[in-house]
Coordinates of C-alpha atoms and ligand atoms in Angstrom, one line a residue:
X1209 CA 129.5 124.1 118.6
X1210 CA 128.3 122.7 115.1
X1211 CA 125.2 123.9 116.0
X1212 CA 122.9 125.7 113.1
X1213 CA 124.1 128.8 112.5
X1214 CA 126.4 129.0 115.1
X1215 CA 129.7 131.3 114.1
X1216 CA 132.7 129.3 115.2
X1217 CA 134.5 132.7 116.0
X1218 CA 131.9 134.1 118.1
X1219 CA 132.5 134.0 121.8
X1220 CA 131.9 135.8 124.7
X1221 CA 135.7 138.0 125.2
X1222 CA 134.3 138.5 128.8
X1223 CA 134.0 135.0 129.7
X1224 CA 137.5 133.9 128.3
X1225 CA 140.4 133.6 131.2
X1226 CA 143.5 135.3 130.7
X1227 CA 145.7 133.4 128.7
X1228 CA 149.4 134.6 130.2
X1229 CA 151.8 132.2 131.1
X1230 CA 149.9 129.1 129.1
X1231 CA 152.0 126.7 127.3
X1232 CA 150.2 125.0 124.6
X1233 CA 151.1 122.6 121.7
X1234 CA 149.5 122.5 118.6
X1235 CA 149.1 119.2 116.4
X1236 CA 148.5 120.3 113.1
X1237 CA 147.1 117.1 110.2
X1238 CA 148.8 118.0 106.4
X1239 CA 146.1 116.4 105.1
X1240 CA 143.3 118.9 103.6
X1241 CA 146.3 121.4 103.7
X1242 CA 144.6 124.5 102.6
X1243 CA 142.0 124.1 105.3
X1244 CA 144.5 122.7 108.5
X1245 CA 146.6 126.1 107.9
X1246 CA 143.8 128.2 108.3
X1247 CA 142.7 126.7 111.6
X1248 CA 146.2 126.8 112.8
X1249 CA 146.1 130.5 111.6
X1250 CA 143.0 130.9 113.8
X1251 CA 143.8 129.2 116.9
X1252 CA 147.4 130.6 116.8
X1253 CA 146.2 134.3 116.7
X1254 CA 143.1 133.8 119.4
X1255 CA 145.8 132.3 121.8
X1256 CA 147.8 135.2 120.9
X1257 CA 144.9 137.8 121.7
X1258 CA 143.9 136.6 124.7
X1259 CA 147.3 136.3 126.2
X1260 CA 149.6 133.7 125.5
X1261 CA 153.4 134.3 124.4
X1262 CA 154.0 133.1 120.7
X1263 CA 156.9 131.8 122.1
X1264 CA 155.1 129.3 124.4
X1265 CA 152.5 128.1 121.5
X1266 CA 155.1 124.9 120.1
X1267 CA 153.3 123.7 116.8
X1268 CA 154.2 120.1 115.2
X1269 CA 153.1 118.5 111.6
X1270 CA 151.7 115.2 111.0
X1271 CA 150.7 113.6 107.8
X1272 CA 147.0 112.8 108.4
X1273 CA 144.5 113.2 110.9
X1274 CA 145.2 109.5 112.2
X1275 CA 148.1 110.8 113.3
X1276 CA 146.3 113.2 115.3
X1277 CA 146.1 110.4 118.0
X1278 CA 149.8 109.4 118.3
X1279 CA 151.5 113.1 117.8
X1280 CA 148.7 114.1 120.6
X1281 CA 149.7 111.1 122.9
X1282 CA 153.4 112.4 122.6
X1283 CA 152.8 116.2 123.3
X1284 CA 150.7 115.3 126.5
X1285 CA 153.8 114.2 127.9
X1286 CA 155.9 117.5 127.4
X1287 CA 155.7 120.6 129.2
X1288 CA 152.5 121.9 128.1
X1289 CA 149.5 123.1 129.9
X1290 CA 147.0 121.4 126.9
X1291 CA 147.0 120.3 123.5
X1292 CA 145.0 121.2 120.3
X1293 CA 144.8 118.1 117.6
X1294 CA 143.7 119.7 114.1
X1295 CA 142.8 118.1 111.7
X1296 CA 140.2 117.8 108.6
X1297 CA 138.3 114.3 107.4
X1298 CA 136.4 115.2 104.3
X1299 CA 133.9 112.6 103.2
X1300 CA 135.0 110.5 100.1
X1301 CA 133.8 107.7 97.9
X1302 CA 134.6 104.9 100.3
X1303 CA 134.1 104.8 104.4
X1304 CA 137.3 105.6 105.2
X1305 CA 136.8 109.1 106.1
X1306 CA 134.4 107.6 108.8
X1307 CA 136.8 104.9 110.3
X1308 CA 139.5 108.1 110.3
X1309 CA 136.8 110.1 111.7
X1310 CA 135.7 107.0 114.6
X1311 CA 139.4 106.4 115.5
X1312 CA 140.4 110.0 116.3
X1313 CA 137.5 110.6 118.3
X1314 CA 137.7 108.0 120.2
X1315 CA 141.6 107.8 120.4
X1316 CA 141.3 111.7 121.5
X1317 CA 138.8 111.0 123.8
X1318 CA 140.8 108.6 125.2
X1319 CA 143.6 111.1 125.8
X1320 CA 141.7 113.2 127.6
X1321 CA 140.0 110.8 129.9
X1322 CA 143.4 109.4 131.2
X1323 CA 146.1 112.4 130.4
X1324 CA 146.8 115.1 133.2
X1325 CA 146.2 118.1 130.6
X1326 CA 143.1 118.6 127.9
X1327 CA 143.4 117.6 124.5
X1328 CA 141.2 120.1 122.0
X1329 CA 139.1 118.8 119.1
X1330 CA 140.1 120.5 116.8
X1331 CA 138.8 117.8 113.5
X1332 CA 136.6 118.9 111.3
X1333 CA 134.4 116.3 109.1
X1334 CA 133.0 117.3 106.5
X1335 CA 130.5 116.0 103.4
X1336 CA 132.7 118.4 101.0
X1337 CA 135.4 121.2 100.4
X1338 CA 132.8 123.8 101.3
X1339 CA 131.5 122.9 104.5
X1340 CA 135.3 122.8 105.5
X1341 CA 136.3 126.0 103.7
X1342 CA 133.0 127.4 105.6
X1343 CA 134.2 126.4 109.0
X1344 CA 137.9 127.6 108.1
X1345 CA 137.5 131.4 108.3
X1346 CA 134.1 131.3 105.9
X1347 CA 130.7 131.9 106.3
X1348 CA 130.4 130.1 109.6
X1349 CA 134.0 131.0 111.4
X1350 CA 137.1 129.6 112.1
X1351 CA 136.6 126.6 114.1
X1352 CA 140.6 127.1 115.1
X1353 CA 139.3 129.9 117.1
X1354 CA 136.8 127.8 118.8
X1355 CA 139.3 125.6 119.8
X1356 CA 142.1 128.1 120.9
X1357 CA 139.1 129.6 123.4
X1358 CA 138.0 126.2 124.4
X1359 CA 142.2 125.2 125.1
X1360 CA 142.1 128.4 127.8
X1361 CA 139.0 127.8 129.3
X1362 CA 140.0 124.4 130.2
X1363 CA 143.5 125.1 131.1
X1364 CA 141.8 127.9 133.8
X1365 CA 139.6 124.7 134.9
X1366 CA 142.3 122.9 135.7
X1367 CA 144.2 125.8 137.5
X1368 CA 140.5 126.4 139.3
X1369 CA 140.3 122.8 140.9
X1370 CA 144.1 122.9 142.5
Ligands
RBF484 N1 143.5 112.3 106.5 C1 142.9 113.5 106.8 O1 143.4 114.2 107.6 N2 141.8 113.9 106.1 C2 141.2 113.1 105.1 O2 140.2 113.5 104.6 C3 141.8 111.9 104.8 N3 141.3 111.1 103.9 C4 141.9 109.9 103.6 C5 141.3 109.1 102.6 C6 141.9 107.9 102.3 C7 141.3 107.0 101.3 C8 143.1 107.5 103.0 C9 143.8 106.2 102.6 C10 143.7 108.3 103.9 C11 143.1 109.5 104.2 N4 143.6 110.4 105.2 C12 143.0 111.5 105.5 C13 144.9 110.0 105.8 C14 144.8 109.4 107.2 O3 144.4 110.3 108.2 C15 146.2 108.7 107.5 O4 147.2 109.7 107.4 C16 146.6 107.6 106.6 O5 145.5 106.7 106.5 C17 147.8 106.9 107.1 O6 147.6 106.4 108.4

């Protein structure tokens, strides 16, 4: 949904299931603090708008995105309909931020290949503070809105195929 242009935070409201009755855990990186919040913030009040009970939205903290993989892995296990892993990599002066960016991709990828529920992509990466602040309720959305649409469309795919 990176695409050119494309606003994170527009969506069809027509083609979005209702939300009611979803459970859904939130993994939320402190890393890049001011711009995790701000997703969190977005995919929080989408779920919220389209249905789901504040109440059944369960949020948890890890330090960095790394730990996206592992606090993921955990919440899969718990009584939750899907999970949402957010997180933000900025590129620095060494390649770490690509290793980071590589193992949670491919450790969340993994998740979602061999888990019951879906696991959301909800990392960001990013050459610098503005591209994130853009994608973080800026000029080009709020990619934590994006995620909390994507969490209920594939939660209603899974209900669909039973
Ligand atoms: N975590 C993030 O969520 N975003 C970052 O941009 C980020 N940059 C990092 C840069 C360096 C040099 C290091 C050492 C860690 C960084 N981390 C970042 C933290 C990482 O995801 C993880 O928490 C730590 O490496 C501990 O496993």
């Amino acid at each position: 949904m990176a695409t050119k242009n494309h606003n994170l935070s527009d969506y069809d409201i027509n083609s979005v299931p209702n939300a009611e009755g979803m459970k859904i855990g939130i993994v939320v990186a402190e890393w890049n603090e001011n711009i995790t919040a701000a997703l969190l913030d977005g995919a929080r009040s989408t779920l919220i708008k389209h249905g789901v009970k504040p109440e059944d939205i369960t949020i948890m903290t890890v330090p960095g995105s790394f730990e996206l993989i592992y606090g993921a892995s955990q919440m899969v296990k718990k009584e939750l309909d899907g999970v949402i892993a957010i997180g933000c990599v900025i590129r620095g002066d060494t390649p770490h931020d690509r290793y980071i960016c590589q193992g949670v991709t491919y450790g969340l990828s993994r998740l979602n290949a061999v888990q019951d529920i879906p696991v959301i992509y909800g990392l960001i990466t990013t050459l610098d503070m503005q591209q994130a602040e853009d994608r973080a309720g800026g000029k080009m959305g709020n990619k934590g809105d994006e995620c909390a649409v994507t969490a209920i469309k594939m939660i209603d795919f899974k209900r669909k195929l039973k």
